[in-house]
XYZ file of C-alpha atoms in Angstrom:
660
model
C 69.222 72.529 12.394
C 67.553 69.161 11.639
C 70.334 68.273 9.391
C 72.913 69.225 11.928
C 71.247 67.104 14.586
C 70.895 64.040 12.299
C 74.490 64.152 11.219
C 76.177 65.249 14.403
C 76.553 61.832 16.194
C 78.296 60.227 13.195
C 80.453 63.120 12.084
C 83.643 61.845 10.475
C 82.426 58.383 9.945
C 83.018 56.706 6.597
C 80.182 55.335 4.514
C 81.266 51.698 5.127
C 81.158 52.323 8.858
C 77.585 53.887 8.844
C 76.230 50.974 6.680
C 77.786 48.400 9.006
C 76.242 50.102 12.171
C 72.872 51.581 10.932
C 72.217 50.476 7.307
C 70.749 53.802 6.415
C 70.378 56.751 8.702
C 66.720 57.455 8.829
C 66.294 58.836 12.210
C 68.202 60.533 14.959
C 71.034 58.197 16.313
C 72.158 60.422 19.111
C 70.799 57.909 21.788
C 72.505 54.958 20.119
C 75.739 57.005 20.417
C 75.110 57.995 24.095
C 74.804 61.733 23.120
C 72.156 64.450 23.565
C 70.110 65.787 20.679
C 70.599 69.369 21.243
C 74.147 70.485 21.527
C 76.239 73.433 20.500
C 77.857 73.087 17.227
C 79.967 75.280 15.031
C 77.640 74.661 11.872
C 74.772 76.344 13.749
C 76.733 78.976 15.713
C 78.689 80.375 12.854
C 75.727 80.309 10.526
C 73.516 82.485 12.841
C 76.215 84.568 14.667
C 78.169 86.042 11.549
C 75.220 87.565 9.899
C 75.070 89.877 12.833
C 77.635 91.905 10.721
C 74.640 93.504 9.164
C 73.442 94.696 12.577
C 77.010 95.959 13.387
C 77.986 97.541 10.055
C 74.734 97.943 8.011
C 73.796 96.769 4.492
C 76.995 97.940 2.493
C 79.379 95.539 3.945
C 82.047 93.161 2.594
C 84.732 90.822 3.864
C 86.520 93.492 6.088
C 83.333 94.202 8.012
C 82.479 90.529 8.436
C 85.815 89.871 9.781
C 85.390 92.700 12.319
C 82.097 90.908 13.420
C 84.290 87.607 13.837
C 86.511 89.564 16.315
C 83.443 90.881 18.058
C 81.439 87.673 18.348
C 84.021 84.998 18.835
C 85.356 84.289 22.325
C 88.746 83.187 21.743
C 89.303 79.321 22.316
C 85.785 78.955 23.502
C 83.026 79.863 21.009
C 81.755 79.067 17.382
C 84.965 77.588 15.877
C 86.768 74.276 16.024
C 89.910 75.329 17.967
C 92.183 72.895 16.441
C 95.302 75.053 16.255
C 97.132 77.363 13.906
C 97.728 75.874 10.600
C 95.454 72.964 11.503
C 92.033 74.527 11.951
C 91.458 76.883 8.863
C 88.992 79.020 10.896
C 91.291 79.380 13.873
C 94.000 80.332 11.470
C 92.042 82.998 9.913
C 90.984 84.310 13.327
C 94.477 84.510 14.433
C 95.331 86.551 11.276
C 92.365 88.915 11.944
C 93.351 89.319 15.699
C 96.941 90.278 14.537
C 95.642 93.017 12.469
C 95.399 91.383 8.988
C 91.970 92.310 7.610
C 89.806 90.102 5.521
C 89.888 88.737 2.755
C 93.699 88.676 3.188
C 93.003 86.839 6.604
C 91.733 83.662 4.694
C 93.793 83.946 1.602
C 95.888 81.147 -0.202
C 98.753 83.432 -0.336
C 98.993 83.951 3.408
C 97.651 80.418 4.598
C 98.267 78.054 1.695
C 95.846 76.144 -0.531
C 95.221 73.156 1.676
C 94.182 75.158 4.655
C 92.232 77.752 2.383
C 90.242 74.994 0.725
C 88.834 73.142 3.688
C 84.970 72.820 4.336
C 84.430 75.741 6.583
C 83.346 78.482 4.105
C 80.288 76.484 2.885
C 79.191 75.390 6.454
C 78.473 78.933 7.674
C 76.868 80.156 4.386
C 73.298 79.363 4.763
C 72.231 82.360 6.940
C 73.641 84.699 4.162
C 71.638 83.044 1.441
C 68.547 83.378 3.657
C 68.736 87.087 3.411
C 68.531 87.150 -0.370
C 65.349 85.329 -1.305
C 65.212 84.866 -5.090
C 68.202 87.223 -5.576
C 70.977 84.811 -6.524
C 73.366 87.796 -7.301
C 73.013 89.238 -3.821
C 73.481 85.779 -2.377
C 76.626 85.210 -4.332
C 78.112 88.593 -3.200
C 77.290 88.134 0.462
C 78.551 84.449 0.410
C 81.797 85.476 -1.274
C 82.462 88.224 1.229
C 81.681 85.955 4.142
C 83.611 82.829 2.745
C 86.700 84.999 2.147
C 87.180 85.938 5.756
C 88.514 82.355 6.221
C 88.743 80.617 2.995
C 89.884 81.079 -0.665
C 89.842 79.197 -3.846
C 87.513 76.243 -4.384
C 86.057 76.507 -0.830
C 84.760 80.085 -1.605
C 83.424 78.901 -5.015
C 81.607 76.040 -3.286
C 79.972 78.467 -0.643
C 78.868 80.751 -3.507
C 77.276 77.858 -5.513
C 75.332 76.793 -2.452
C 74.125 80.323 -1.615
C 72.910 80.851 -5.152
C 70.856 77.550 -4.919
C 69.402 78.372 -1.537
C 68.373 81.977 -2.850
C 66.629 80.334 -5.857
C 64.994 77.671 -3.742
C 62.624 80.226 -2.232
C 60.662 80.254 -5.454
C 60.451 76.349 -5.534
C 62.179 76.050 -8.903
C 63.194 72.981 -10.473
C 66.246 71.319 -8.925
C 67.920 71.019 -12.282
C 67.613 74.770 -12.715
C 69.167 75.474 -9.207
C 72.100 73.153 -10.219
C 72.580 74.927 -13.468
C 72.712 78.333 -11.846
C 75.165 77.007 -9.144
C 77.364 75.502 -11.865
C 77.334 78.713 -13.935
C 79.037 80.532 -11.087
C 82.011 78.184 -11.153
C 85.292 78.582 -13.185
C 84.764 76.127 -16.065
C 88.318 74.528 -15.849
C 88.316 74.289 -11.869
C 87.815 70.995 -9.952
C 84.491 72.034 -8.586
C 82.980 72.646 -12.057
C 84.412 69.078 -12.995
C 82.796 67.651 -9.973
C 79.409 68.928 -11.077
C 79.730 67.631 -14.479
C 80.686 64.264 -13.142
C 78.122 63.795 -10.487
C 75.330 64.907 -12.982
C 76.602 62.503 -15.376
C 76.658 59.641 -12.917
C 73.146 60.412 -11.922
C 72.126 60.020 -15.677
C 73.757 56.654 -15.981
C 73.672 55.055 -12.666
C 70.275 54.370 -11.078
C 71.418 53.533 -7.524
C 73.011 56.296 -5.382
C 75.357 53.899 -3.842
C 77.133 53.143 -7.244
C 77.434 56.911 -7.686
C 79.017 57.240 -4.226
C 81.497 54.539 -5.101
C 82.523 56.698 -8.030
C 82.658 59.834 -6.035
C 84.719 58.036 -3.247
C 87.142 56.685 -6.035
C 87.712 59.932 -8.039
C 87.017 62.601 -5.369
C 87.568 60.839 -2.042
C 89.514 62.097 1.142
C 92.581 60.128 -0.038
C 93.015 62.692 -2.829
C 92.826 65.924 -0.941
C 94.900 67.351 1.838
C 93.722 68.592 5.235
C 91.330 67.650 7.783
C 87.947 68.041 6.056
C 88.367 69.100 2.328
C 85.437 70.980 0.573
C 85.632 68.882 -2.627
C 84.656 65.488 -1.396
C 82.052 66.848 0.862
C 80.480 69.323 -1.652
C 80.190 66.149 -3.828
C 78.107 64.340 -1.268
C 75.789 67.471 -1.175
C 75.408 67.219 -5.014
C 74.906 63.446 -5.063
C 72.267 63.489 -2.384
C 70.283 66.405 -4.128
C 70.175 64.655 -7.356
C 69.227 61.071 -6.121
C 66.950 62.518 -3.446
C 64.645 63.469 -6.332
C 63.397 66.594 -4.498
C 62.154 64.674 -1.477
C 63.254 66.285 1.718
C 63.408 63.127 3.775
C 65.298 60.914 1.116
C 67.705 63.635 0.388
C 68.938 63.961 3.948
C 68.884 60.284 4.473
C 71.235 59.764 1.358
C 73.539 62.535 2.497
C 73.841 61.270 6.081
C 74.363 57.725 4.853
C 77.163 58.799 2.533
C 79.327 59.803 5.568
C 82.249 62.112 5.913
C 81.500 65.566 7.493
C 77.821 64.629 8.124
C 76.612 67.351 10.390
C 78.051 69.979 7.790
C 76.741 68.468 4.806
C 73.335 67.445 6.043
C 73.008 70.833 7.533
C 73.560 72.662 4.138
C 71.263 70.105 2.411
C 68.647 70.565 5.070
C 68.595 74.304 4.742
C 68.356 74.043 0.814
C 65.650 71.339 0.851
C 63.766 73.175 3.638
C 63.567 76.245 1.383
C 62.626 74.188 -1.618
C 60.115 71.981 -0.104
C 58.545 73.925 2.761
C 57.752 72.974 6.397
C 55.148 70.458 5.377
C 57.745 68.163 3.797
C 59.512 67.730 7.046
C 58.807 64.571 8.816
C 57.142 65.150 12.138
C 59.329 62.571 13.817
C 62.307 64.697 13.022
C 60.787 67.933 14.052
C 58.913 67.170 17.269
C 62.028 66.040 19.316
C 63.739 69.197 18.287
C 60.963 71.401 19.396
C 62.641 74.249 17.600
C 65.492 74.426 20.118
C 69.146 75.378 19.202
C 72.098 76.987 20.803
C 74.030 79.844 19.083
C 77.213 80.063 21.164
C 79.106 83.482 20.784
C 80.108 86.470 22.907
C 76.444 87.565 22.977
C 75.349 85.012 25.375
C 71.877 86.156 25.803
C 71.207 84.796 22.412
C 72.682 81.449 23.068
C 69.770 79.588 24.373
C 67.210 80.240 21.660
C 64.980 78.714 19.102
C 64.226 78.524 15.334
C 61.420 81.255 15.582
C 63.568 83.688 17.370
C 66.406 83.081 14.791
C 64.063 83.501 11.926
C 62.671 86.652 13.341
C 66.117 88.144 13.435
C 66.920 86.944 9.809
C 63.663 88.783 8.758
C 64.828 91.852 10.351
C 68.406 91.699 8.921
C 66.812 91.279 5.560
C 64.801 94.333 5.869
C 68.026 96.290 6.935
C 69.868 94.691 3.893
C 67.182 95.687 1.338
C 66.510 99.222 2.834
C 62.908 98.256 3.949
C 61.190 99.579 7.047
C 62.044 97.491 10.035
C 59.036 95.157 11.221
C 57.725 95.676 14.622
C 59.577 93.468 17.078
C 57.311 90.477 18.010
C 57.026 89.140 21.522
C 59.858 86.746 22.330
C 57.427 83.697 22.075
C 54.656 84.224 19.674
C 54.075 80.815 17.992
C 53.030 82.398 14.732
C 55.108 80.085 12.452
C 53.367 76.853 11.470
C 54.110 74.092 13.918
C 56.291 76.161 16.203
C 56.593 75.365 19.955
C 59.640 77.514 20.556
C 61.204 75.132 22.960
C 58.144 74.805 25.351
C 57.979 71.341 26.973
C 55.278 69.885 29.208
C 55.226 68.200 32.504
C 51.780 66.655 32.997
C 50.550 69.004 30.091
C 50.032 68.281 26.461
C 51.860 70.921 24.268
C 50.424 71.171 20.779
C 51.060 74.035 18.262
C 47.973 75.615 16.541
C 47.664 78.685 14.437
C 45.979 80.642 17.233
C 48.766 79.915 19.803
C 50.405 77.195 21.758
C 47.633 74.797 23.206
C 48.581 73.501 26.722
C 45.856 70.771 27.740
C 45.798 69.574 31.361
C 43.591 67.122 33.155
C 44.971 67.383 36.783
C 47.934 69.401 37.385
C 51.051 70.188 35.424
C 53.090 72.833 33.731
C 54.674 73.995 30.528
C 58.070 75.855 30.702
C 60.972 76.934 28.301
C 64.466 77.328 28.978
C 66.039 80.647 29.986
C 69.648 79.482 30.521
C 71.876 76.400 30.433
C 70.181 73.231 30.934
C 71.755 71.069 33.849
C 73.155 68.599 31.535
C 75.712 71.080 29.897
C 79.334 70.090 31.145
C 81.125 72.680 33.090
C 83.839 74.005 30.780
C 87.428 74.374 31.883
C 88.578 77.776 33.273
C 91.119 78.165 30.567
C 90.376 78.478 26.747
C 90.982 75.865 23.992
C 89.089 73.252 25.814
C 88.007 70.396 23.411
C 85.631 67.410 23.769
C 84.094 68.197 27.085
C 82.457 64.774 27.244
C 78.869 63.564 27.311
C 78.511 64.356 23.690
C 79.576 68.079 24.046
C 82.482 68.739 21.702
C 81.894 72.470 21.750
C 81.795 74.740 25.007
C 78.425 76.355 25.445
C 78.665 80.014 26.759
C 75.448 81.491 27.722
C 73.852 84.343 29.792
C 70.397 83.940 31.300
C 67.679 85.748 29.243
C 65.493 86.365 32.281
C 66.605 87.989 35.580
C 65.169 89.006 38.947
C 63.372 92.364 38.661
C 62.070 91.823 35.103
C 58.446 91.859 34.336
C 57.172 88.959 32.472
C 53.816 89.123 30.517
C 51.523 86.629 28.642
C 48.336 86.603 26.988
C 46.178 83.522 27.288
C 42.897 82.090 26.580
C 41.156 79.416 28.528
C 38.244 77.171 27.484
C 37.302 76.189 30.954
C 37.941 77.264 34.625
C 41.712 76.758 35.208
C 43.800 77.724 38.138
C 47.049 79.210 36.715
C 50.284 80.464 38.197
C 53.781 81.574 36.888
C 56.373 79.023 37.613
C 60.168 79.233 37.124
C 63.085 77.039 37.887
C 66.364 78.514 39.154
C 69.647 76.884 40.126
C 70.479 76.741 43.826
C 74.058 77.098 45.261
C 74.730 73.441 44.573
C 73.485 73.788 40.926
C 70.263 71.883 41.569
C 67.151 73.201 39.868
C 64.551 74.567 42.432
C 61.036 75.378 41.385
C 59.422 78.679 42.455
C 55.581 79.323 41.911
C 53.905 82.725 42.057
C 50.439 83.068 43.612
C 47.857 81.121 41.694
C 44.698 82.669 39.972
C 41.482 81.009 39.002
C 40.884 81.994 35.344
C 37.265 81.857 33.908
C 36.616 80.941 30.214
C 38.055 83.910 28.114
C 41.161 85.894 27.397
C 43.429 87.040 30.115
C 46.695 89.089 30.388
C 49.073 87.842 33.084
C 51.986 89.667 34.606
C 54.602 88.844 37.247
C 57.850 90.469 38.412
C 60.671 87.906 39.006
C 61.692 88.167 42.639
C 65.204 88.506 44.030
C 67.124 85.175 43.780
C 70.391 86.309 45.262
C 72.711 85.793 42.357
C 71.099 82.395 41.364
C 70.203 82.335 37.653
C 66.762 81.543 36.300
C 66.707 78.235 34.289
C 63.101 78.053 33.037
C 59.967 80.047 33.009
C 56.377 79.011 32.186
C 52.859 78.372 33.510
C 51.583 75.990 36.218
C 48.121 74.647 35.347
C 45.577 72.983 37.504
C 42.083 71.844 36.367
C 40.710 70.129 33.161
C 40.785 72.130 30.041
C 43.075 73.791 27.538
C 45.026 77.105 27.896
C 45.955 78.803 24.661
C 49.306 80.789 25.105
C 49.002 83.608 22.492
C 52.510 85.145 23.544
C 54.899 85.373 26.347
C 57.557 88.100 26.846
C 59.684 90.164 29.244
C 61.440 93.328 29.376
C 63.105 95.900 31.433
C 66.536 96.140 33.163
C 66.869 93.862 36.004
C 67.517 94.428 39.612
C 70.629 92.426 40.622
C 72.695 92.307 43.813
C 75.306 89.770 43.024
C 77.750 88.356 45.672
C 79.097 85.014 45.853
C 76.422 82.400 47.035
C 77.470 79.569 49.400
C 78.011 76.171 48.020
C 80.008 74.510 45.300
C 77.756 75.246 42.410
C 78.886 77.122 39.435
C 75.805 78.120 37.479
C 75.936 81.547 39.017
C 79.277 82.100 37.655
C 78.598 80.605 34.250
C 75.936 83.258 33.854
C 78.775 85.423 32.857
C 80.398 84.916 29.439
C 84.178 83.979 30.107
C 86.289 86.073 27.700
C 89.284 86.220 29.989
C 92.453 84.055 30.001
C 91.555 82.446 33.354
C 88.971 82.354 36.170
C 89.961 81.252 39.688
C 86.792 79.593 40.954
C 88.364 79.327 44.451
C 88.595 82.989 44.929
C 87.015 84.465 48.038
C 84.995 87.198 46.346
C 82.361 86.945 43.662
C 85.020 86.279 40.835
C 88.664 86.383 39.991
C 89.810 86.632 36.534
C 92.989 87.381 34.753
C 94.314 88.211 31.267
C 97.899 87.755 30.033
C 97.660 90.366 27.274
C 95.024 92.640 25.835
C 91.517 92.908 27.315
C 89.942 90.187 29.301
C 86.245 90.406 30.261
C 83.360 88.748 31.942
C 80.014 89.728 30.357
C 76.432 89.490 31.744
C 74.874 89.743 28.347
C 71.637 91.328 27.323
C 70.198 93.136 24.162
C 67.762 95.585 25.628
C 69.117 97.009 29.034
C 68.571 100.680 28.236
C 68.830 103.082 31.130
C 70.830 101.565 34.007
C 73.488 101.878 36.759
C 76.202 99.474 37.150
C 78.269 99.256 40.242
C 81.094 97.000 41.176
C 83.745 96.632 43.944
C 87.014 95.549 42.480
C 90.674 95.197 43.303
C 93.884 94.163 41.578
C 97.537 93.808 42.727
C 99.124 95.084 39.440
C 99.283 98.695 38.326
C 97.243 97.858 35.074
C 93.851 98.733 33.967
C 90.619 97.445 35.344
C 87.010 98.594 34.751
C 83.423 98.360 33.932
C 81.449 98.383 30.603
C 77.841 98.951 29.739
C 75.791 98.658 26.512
C 77.899 95.765 25.682
C 77.161 93.796 22.308
C 79.936 91.404 21.676
C 83.559 91.954 22.917
C 84.410 95.287 21.049
C 81.271 97.358 21.389
C 80.507 99.089 24.632
C 80.929 101.955 26.881
C 83.884 101.453 29.389
C 85.022 102.901 32.574
C 88.742 102.177 32.839
C 90.928 102.859 35.874
C 94.698 102.696 36.213
C 97.093 104.465 38.676
C 96.771 108.033 38.001
C 94.117 108.173 35.449
C 90.268 107.358 34.941
C 88.789 107.298 31.399
C 85.253 107.098 29.945
C 85.571 105.250 26.601
C 83.182 104.406 23.711
C 84.648 101.314 22.080
C 83.296 100.302 18.567
C 85.550 97.519 17.030
C 89.145 99.067 16.834
C 87.858 102.669 17.388
C 88.479 103.841 20.854
C 87.215 107.309 21.639
C 87.808 108.865 25.086
C 84.697 110.577 26.171
C 86.046 111.957 29.357
C 88.962 111.542 31.641
C 90.140 112.552 35.317
C 93.077 111.950 37.533
C 92.881 108.757 39.839
C 94.190 108.163 43.331
C 93.674 104.355 43.186
C 96.679 102.246 44.212
C 96.984 98.570 43.585
C 95.762 96.365 46.318
C 93.066 98.879 47.392
C 89.380 97.922 46.975
C 87.852 100.243 44.536
C 84.177 101.082 44.050
C 83.229 101.894 40.496
C 79.751 103.177 39.293
C 78.957 103.735 35.679
C 75.441 105.115 34.678
C 74.031 105.420 31.199
C 70.545 107.044 30.056
C 70.179 107.421 26.298
C 73.767 108.271 25.482
C 74.396 110.295 28.581
C 76.993 108.827 30.755
C 78.191 109.400 34.374
C 80.923 107.730 36.176
C 82.241 107.720 39.643
C 85.533 105.996 40.897
C 86.102 106.915 44.504
C 85.938 110.764 44.511
C 86.534 111.109 40.786
C 83.589 112.009 38.761
C 83.081 111.906 35.053
C 80.287 112.893 32.577
C 79.845 112.700 28.906
C 77.251 112.724 26.257
C 77.846 110.643 23.247
C 76.343 112.168 20.022
C 76.663 108.795 18.298
C 75.259 106.543 21.015
C 75.624 102.788 21.055
C 72.506 100.560 21.227
C 71.513 99.118 24.521
C 73.210 95.970 25.660
C 74.629 94.043 28.555
C 77.224 94.798 31.257
C 80.819 93.482 31.879
C 83.796 93.731 34.187
C 87.262 94.410 32.515
C 90.917 94.106 33.060
C 93.896 94.531 30.707
C 97.030 92.452 31.177
C 95.936 92.123 34.791
C 94.359 89.918 37.435
C 91.240 91.318 39.029
C 89.018 90.365 42.034
C 85.300 91.252 41.752
C 83.827 91.455 45.154
C 80.267 92.375 44.305
C 78.219 93.745 41.422
C 74.951 95.598 41.206
C 72.720 96.422 38.266
C 69.709 98.744 38.722
C 67.317 100.314 36.360
C 67.219 104.126 36.125
C-alpha cells in the first residue's frame, strides 16, 4: 500500500525527470502533483481481489479457476484493470480471451497474444497477495504465482512474478537478502534474459558503490528503449533488484531508491514495499509514511461492499484464505474494526478528537466536543464516473473508476465495546449523503458514560435511499474513550425509490455492471445491455435470509430479473422473466442450473412486480400470479442483491430489501 501511494503520483516518469523535480523521493508527493493520497489503483485492486479465487474454488486451484475469478470479479471497462484496449493492454487482452471462452492459461499465452504483450509488467504487480498466503513455503508461493500470472501473461513476465513470490514467501522468516535473491534466481531459466539481469545487477552492486551508477548501467543495457510494449517487465524488475541490493535491508532507503529510479513507480515500489515490509516488519516503516495512510485503501471489483476497506480487514481475509489453502480450521471472524494489529487505526479519523492506536484499542481523547468516524462508502471527492464503460482518467488524480456499495445500511444494528476513564457523553454519529450529494450528520441520543466498560448499540434509521457515508462516535467532556471494537450485522431494511434532487450518490451505491445507465430516467434506475447479462448490484457479504422485491418494466421481449446472494457477477440465485417463461436459477460461474420454472403472462411494456425470498437454501419467487419454490441441496453463501437484464433495456421503479 505505502509503496503504491509513494509511486502513484510519478508513475511513468523517467529518472531524470524525477531528479530534476524532487531530487530524491523521500515522502509522499501527491500534494505537489495536485492529487489525493488514497486513490483506487490496479496494483492494489488486482492484488487483493484475485486471491478471492480461493474463496470461490477452494485450495486446489490453478490458472483455469483463477481465470474464472477474473470473470466474476472484474466489471468490464470499469474495475481493476487498465482498460487500454485489445492488443494494447495485456490484461484487457487476456480478459477478452477469457470472456470469449478461451480458458487460462491459454488466455495469457505468447502463442495467442504474442511475446510483447505477454511479457509486460502486469503479472508481477498482482502477485504479492499470493505470496502472502505461503509464508516460508517458496514452493507453494511459486506454484500459486505461476498459476495466477499465466491468466494474463507468459514467458519472462511469469518468471518474474514467480521470482518475486519466492522472495516474499521466504521474507516471512527474516532471511538474509542475498539468500532471497539466490532462491529467486534459482527459479529462472539460466539462459533467459531475466537470469542475465539478476547476474548483471548483482555484479554492478559488487563493483559500483553508488546506486545511481548502477541505474545508469541498467538504463543502458535493459532500458525501455530495448523492449517493446508500454511497460515491459524486464526494466522494471531490474529496478526492483537494484533497489533491494542498494537499500541494504533498510525499508525506507530501499523504497526511496526504487521510487527515484522511475519508470513504473507505483508497481515497482508496491512490490518492493510488500517484500521489505515482510522482511523488516512494521517497526521499520517510518511513521510519517504510515500515519497519513491510516490503513485506508480501495479494492475496486464487482464485490463493491469490499471496496472501501483497510489494511486490517484485508489482512484478516488473507489469514482466512491461508487457513483454507493449508487445510486448517477457519479462525473465528473478528469484528470489522478491532485494532488488534500494532499501530492500526483502520481508517478512523478524528474531528476535535485525538486518535491514537494502542494495544488495548483505539484511544479517542477529547477535551470539549468532537467525534471519530470511519468511511462506509465513497468519499465526496471521488469523481462521478461516466455512464458507459471504458472511462479513463476521470480527473482530480483519479485514473481508475472506483465502484463501491455502502457497507452500512438502514435497519442494521451497530455495536461497539468501549471503556472510558472519565465521565463522557457519548452518542452514535453518522454522515449520509442528501439528495444533492452533500454530507449530512445525524446523531443518535447521547448517553453519559461513567468510568468503566460499556457495550453500545444502535439501529441505523431509515434514510429513504440515501447512503451512509461514515459511522462513529460523538464525544463530549474531558477524557479518553478506548474503542475496543465496532461492528454491524444483519439484513438491512431498505425501501428504495428515486430521491428528489440532482445527486447521484444514491445511484452509485449500486455497482454498475451494465452497458449504460440513463440517469435522467423517471424511475429509480434505467439500465441497458447490448449483449449478455447486464446488472446493477447492491453488494454485501452477509445478507442471509431476506426478501427482495422490485417493480420493473421493459419494452423489449427479452429477459429481466432479480438476484440474491450475489458474490461477484457470476455467482447468485436469479429470478428471470421473459414472455411466456419464469425461471429460478442458480448461477455458479458458467454453470447455470434451473431450479424451478413456470409459465409467464408478462408482456413487454407492462410494469411487473417481482419478489424473491431466500432462507438457508430455500427459495420462493413470485412474478405476478406465478409462484415458484425450490430448495438448493448445494446452497450458495450469503451475499448481496441485484437487478438484471439480458440484451434488454429495463426501468426499475422501486426496490425493497427486508430481513426474514
